[in-house]
Amino acid sequence: RYMATSDLCEILKKHASSAGSSPSGYSSSYQQQQQSVIDASTERRICTAVLKLLDDDSNDVQAIAVKTLGVLLTTVHEEQVIEIADRLCTLVLDKSKSELRDVYTIGLRTLAKTVPLQMGDLVSHRLVGRLIDGIRQNSTVPGNSSAGEKSAEDISLACLEVMTDLLTRFGSASPSITRQHEQILSITLSQLASDRHVVRKRAGTAIGSLSTVMSDTLLVRLVESLLSQIELA
């Protein structure tokens, strides 16, 4: 399974390269070229098969499947991109998937950085709310270093990373994100109270990205909150 998926990944890389520099699936001329190479039915079958490998018993197979999905994002159409986004987000938020959470997170961050800008709002709509919930539900209790708390912290960190990528790329252009700027600000500010330096650092990075795209009203609220925390430190 590993070798077959690896071979498929290499084939898809060559296919993506042969497509040229035009973003795949999003201009009429490219769509005609794409359809002449891989039809929509075959495209769906490939995505379905690779997504199923994310449940494989072998971690190596799951890892190469995520790598292959990263390549597919440059060639497949909107429907498959959304399916990939949903599946990777589910795996990132799954507490039982701690061994490969870094791999799933890389896949989701690749998606956020790769999809064309015109798909940004659709992708953000599918992800932002779930990421906010992921951070909120996995905020760790200060002083608790149990395995369960470590897994929760890792989920929160992954959500903050992906959120930062979405804010950086689509924060001002996506209505699905702009509508939730206030929620994003509240949840990221709450993470500054964490006793874990890495959580505070990731939250600070997310806030930095948010500060460049949010309204003046929220920016004033952010500055006042930060100054208040500095005075209390």
Short mmCIF file of C-alpha atoms in Angstrom, two decimals:
data_model
loop_
_atom_site.label_atom_id
_atom_site.label_comp_id
_atom_site.label_asym_id
_atom_site.label_seq_id
_atom_site.Cartn_x
_atom_site.Cartn_y
_atom_site.Cartn_z
CA ARG A 1 0.00 0.00 0.00
CA TYR A 2 2.83 2.34 0.84
CA MET A 3 4.67 1.79 -2.42
CA ALA A 4 1.50 2.03 -4.49
CA THR A 5 0.57 5.33 -2.84
CA SER A 6 4.12 6.61 -3.21
CA ASP A 7 4.04 5.79 -6.93
CA LEU A 8 0.68 7.54 -7.25
CA CYS A 9 2.09 10.59 -5.51
CA GLU A 10 4.97 10.78 -8.00
CA ILE A 11 2.59 10.42 -10.95
CA LEU A 12 0.40 13.21 -9.59
CA LYS A 13 3.47 15.42 -9.13
CA LYS A 14 4.38 14.94 -12.78
CA HIS A 15 0.80 15.62 -13.79
CA ALA A 16 0.78 18.84 -11.75
CA SER A 17 4.08 19.93 -13.29
CA SER A 18 2.85 19.26 -16.81
CA ALA A 19 -0.15 21.46 -16.14
CA GLY A 20 2.10 24.50 -16.08
CA SER A 21 1.90 27.43 -13.73
CA SER A 22 -1.85 28.05 -14.05
CA PRO A 23 -3.80 27.20 -10.86
CA SER A 24 -5.49 23.89 -11.42
CA GLY A 25 -9.18 23.60 -12.01
CA TYR A 26 -9.90 27.31 -11.77
CA SER A 27 -9.53 28.77 -15.28
CA SER A 28 -11.57 27.55 -18.22
CA SER A 29 -8.50 26.84 -20.33
CA TYR A 30 -6.90 24.82 -17.57
CA GLN A 31 -10.10 22.93 -16.84
CA GLN A 32 -10.19 21.78 -20.46
CA GLN A 33 -6.61 20.58 -20.18
CA GLN A 34 -7.30 18.92 -16.80
CA GLN A 35 -10.35 17.10 -18.10
CA SER A 36 -8.34 15.73 -21.01
CA VAL A 37 -5.91 14.11 -18.59
CA ILE A 38 -7.99 13.13 -15.53
CA ASP A 39 -11.76 13.19 -15.81
CA ALA A 40 -13.96 14.19 -12.88
CA SER A 41 -14.97 10.61 -12.08
CA THR A 42 -11.36 9.42 -11.90
CA GLU A 43 -10.46 12.47 -9.82
CA ARG A 44 -13.14 11.60 -7.25
CA ARG A 45 -12.04 7.97 -7.13
CA ILE A 46 -8.42 8.96 -6.49
CA CYS A 47 -9.40 11.35 -3.68
CA THR A 48 -11.71 8.77 -2.10
CA ALA A 49 -9.03 6.08 -2.23
CA VAL A 50 -6.33 8.31 -0.73
CA LEU A 51 -8.65 9.61 1.99
CA LYS A 52 -9.46 6.01 2.99
CA LEU A 53 -5.74 5.45 3.56
CA LEU A 54 -5.89 7.96 6.42
CA ASP A 55 -7.53 5.14 8.39
CA ASP A 56 -4.84 2.61 7.50
CA ASP A 57 -3.25 0.65 10.34
CA SER A 58 0.23 1.71 9.19
CA ASN A 59 1.46 5.14 10.23
CA ASP A 60 3.79 5.17 7.22
CA VAL A 61 0.86 4.63 4.86
CA GLN A 62 -1.11 7.39 6.56
CA ALA A 63 1.87 9.74 6.26
CA ILE A 64 2.34 9.12 2.53
CA ALA A 65 -1.42 9.53 2.08
CA VAL A 66 -1.25 13.02 3.61
CA LYS A 67 1.68 13.84 1.34
CA THR A 68 -0.33 12.67 -1.66
CA LEU A 69 -3.29 14.79 -0.61
CA GLY A 70 -0.97 17.79 -0.60
CA VAL A 71 -0.19 17.11 -4.24
CA LEU A 72 -3.84 16.50 -5.09
CA LEU A 73 -4.73 19.95 -3.78
CA THR A 74 -2.92 21.44 -6.76
CA THR A 75 -4.88 19.43 -9.31
CA VAL A 76 -8.37 18.60 -8.06
CA HIS A 77 -11.58 20.60 -8.16
CA GLU A 78 -13.51 22.39 -5.43
CA GLU A 79 -15.61 19.46 -4.25
CA GLN A 80 -12.55 17.32 -3.56
CA VAL A 81 -10.68 20.17 -1.85
CA ILE A 82 -13.55 20.59 0.61
CA GLU A 83 -13.65 16.85 1.25
CA ILE A 84 -9.91 16.85 1.96
CA ALA A 85 -10.24 19.88 4.27
CA ASP A 86 -13.05 18.28 6.27
CA ARG A 87 -11.22 14.98 6.68
CA LEU A 88 -7.89 16.49 7.72
CA CYS A 89 -9.58 18.82 10.20
CA THR A 90 -11.43 15.87 11.75
CA LEU A 91 -8.15 14.01 12.19
CA VAL A 92 -6.38 17.03 13.70
CA LEU A 93 -9.17 17.33 16.29
CA ASP A 94 -9.23 13.60 17.08
CA LYS A 95 -7.57 13.00 20.46
CA SER A 96 -6.86 9.37 19.55
CA LYS A 97 -4.65 10.43 16.60
CA SER A 98 -1.79 11.97 18.57
CA GLU A 99 0.98 10.02 16.81
CA LEU A 100 0.29 11.58 13.42
CA ARG A 101 -1.26 14.89 14.44
CA ASP A 102 1.80 16.78 13.20
CA VAL A 103 1.40 15.11 9.79
CA TYR A 104 -2.30 15.94 9.60
CA THR A 105 -1.58 19.51 10.66
CA ILE A 106 1.03 19.89 7.93
CA GLY A 107 -1.55 18.63 5.44
CA LEU A 108 -4.14 21.14 6.62
CA ARG A 109 -1.63 24.00 6.60
CA THR A 110 -0.58 23.00 3.09
CA LEU A 111 -4.21 23.24 2.05
CA ALA A 112 -4.56 26.72 3.58
CA LYS A 113 -1.44 27.90 1.75
CA THR A 114 -2.15 26.17 -1.57
CA VAL A 115 -5.80 26.60 -2.52
CA PRO A 116 -6.55 29.48 -4.90
CA LEU A 117 -7.67 32.75 -3.34
CA GLN A 118 -11.13 32.45 -4.86
CA MET A 119 -11.67 29.30 -2.80
CA GLY A 120 -10.53 30.96 0.42
CA ASP A 121 -13.98 31.82 1.73
CA LEU A 122 -15.35 28.34 1.11
CA VAL A 123 -12.40 26.66 2.82
CA SER A 124 -12.51 29.16 5.69
CA HIS A 125 -16.23 28.54 6.14
CA ARG A 126 -15.54 24.84 6.63
CA LEU A 127 -12.61 25.28 8.99
CA VAL A 128 -12.71 28.44 11.12
CA GLY A 129 -15.61 27.48 13.38
CA ARG A 130 -14.18 24.03 14.00
CA LEU A 131 -10.75 25.48 14.80
CA ILE A 132 -12.25 27.92 17.30
CA ASP A 133 -14.11 25.05 18.99
CA GLY A 134 -10.93 22.97 18.91
CA ILE A 135 -9.01 25.66 20.80
CA ARG A 136 -11.84 26.27 23.28
CA GLN A 137 -12.49 22.61 24.04
CA ASN A 138 -8.81 21.75 24.43
CA SER A 139 -7.61 24.61 26.59
CA THR A 140 -5.46 22.92 29.22
CA VAL A 141 -5.66 23.25 32.97
CA PRO A 142 -2.58 25.03 34.42
CA GLY A 143 -0.17 22.64 36.09
CA ASN A 144 -1.69 19.49 34.59
CA SER A 145 0.85 17.48 32.60
CA SER A 146 -1.11 14.26 32.10
CA ALA A 147 -1.11 12.46 28.76
CA GLY A 148 -4.67 13.58 28.12
CA GLU A 149 -3.77 17.20 28.75
CA LYS A 150 -0.72 16.88 26.47
CA SER A 151 -2.95 15.65 23.65
CA ALA A 152 -5.38 18.50 24.25
CA GLU A 153 -2.54 21.00 24.17
CA ASP A 154 -1.27 19.58 20.88
CA ILE A 155 -4.73 19.96 19.35
CA SER A 156 -4.94 23.56 20.52
CA LEU A 157 -1.49 24.31 19.08
CA ALA A 158 -2.42 22.74 15.76
CA CYS A 159 -5.63 24.77 15.58
CA LEU A 160 -3.72 27.99 16.33
CA GLU A 161 -1.23 27.23 13.56
CA VAL A 162 -3.88 26.56 10.94
CA MET A 163 -5.91 29.57 12.10
CA THR A 164 -2.84 31.78 11.65
CA ASP A 165 -2.38 30.52 8.09
CA LEU A 166 -6.03 31.20 7.25
CA LEU A 167 -5.86 34.70 8.76
CA THR A 168 -2.67 35.49 6.89
CA ARG A 169 -4.03 34.40 3.54
CA PHE A 170 -7.77 35.05 3.72
CA GLY A 171 -8.29 37.17 6.84
CA SER A 172 -9.43 40.32 5.08
CA ALA A 173 -10.99 38.81 1.96
CA SER A 174 -13.10 36.01 3.39
CA PRO A 175 -16.52 36.96 4.85
CA SER A 176 -16.49 33.63 6.71
CA ILE A 177 -13.44 34.84 8.63
CA THR A 178 -14.33 38.52 9.02
CA ARG A 179 -17.66 37.57 10.59
CA GLN A 180 -15.74 35.67 13.27
CA HIS A 181 -12.91 38.13 13.98
CA GLU A 182 -14.39 38.88 17.41
CA GLN A 183 -14.60 35.20 18.36
CA ILE A 184 -11.09 34.58 17.08
CA LEU A 185 -9.79 37.52 19.11
CA SER A 186 -11.50 36.32 22.29
CA ILE A 187 -10.26 32.74 22.01
CA THR A 188 -6.69 33.70 21.13
CA LEU A 189 -6.49 36.28 23.92
CA SER A 190 -7.65 33.63 26.38
CA GLN A 191 -4.66 31.48 25.39
CA LEU A 192 -2.25 34.18 26.53
CA ALA A 193 -3.16 33.12 30.08
CA SER A 194 -1.79 29.61 29.49
CA ASP A 195 1.09 28.49 31.70
CA ARG A 196 2.72 26.94 28.62
CA HIS A 197 5.12 29.22 26.76
CA VAL A 198 4.55 27.48 23.43
CA VAL A 199 0.78 28.06 23.66
CA ARG A 200 1.25 31.73 24.50
CA LYS A 201 3.68 32.10 21.60
CA ARG A 202 1.33 30.46 19.07
CA ALA A 203 -1.56 32.56 20.34
CA GLY A 204 0.55 35.70 20.00
CA THR A 205 1.40 34.81 16.42
CA ALA A 206 -2.28 34.30 15.59
CA ILE A 207 -3.16 37.61 17.23
CA GLY A 208 -0.46 39.32 15.18
CA SER A 209 -2.00 38.02 11.96
CA LEU A 210 -5.49 38.96 13.12
CA SER A 211 -4.43 42.50 14.08
CA THR A 212 -3.58 43.33 10.47
CA VAL A 213 -7.08 42.56 9.17
CA MET A 214 -9.57 43.24 11.97
CA SER A 215 -11.63 46.39 12.51
CA ASP A 216 -10.40 49.47 14.39
CA THR A 217 -12.88 48.71 17.16
CA LEU A 218 -11.45 45.25 17.74
CA LEU A 219 -7.91 46.59 17.43
CA VAL A 220 -8.58 49.08 20.24
CA ARG A 221 -10.02 46.24 22.35
CA LEU A 222 -6.91 44.17 21.67
CA VAL A 223 -4.53 46.97 22.67
CA GLU A 224 -6.48 47.69 25.86
CA SER A 225 -6.48 43.99 26.78
CA LEU A 226 -2.75 43.65 26.19
CA LEU A 227 -1.96 46.80 28.18
CA SER A 228 -4.12 45.52 31.02
CA GLN A 229 -2.27 42.21 31.07
CA ILE A 230 1.07 44.03 31.05
CA GLU A 231 0.01 46.12 34.06
CA LEU A 232 -1.01 42.98 35.95
CA ALA A 233 2.22 41.12 35.13
#
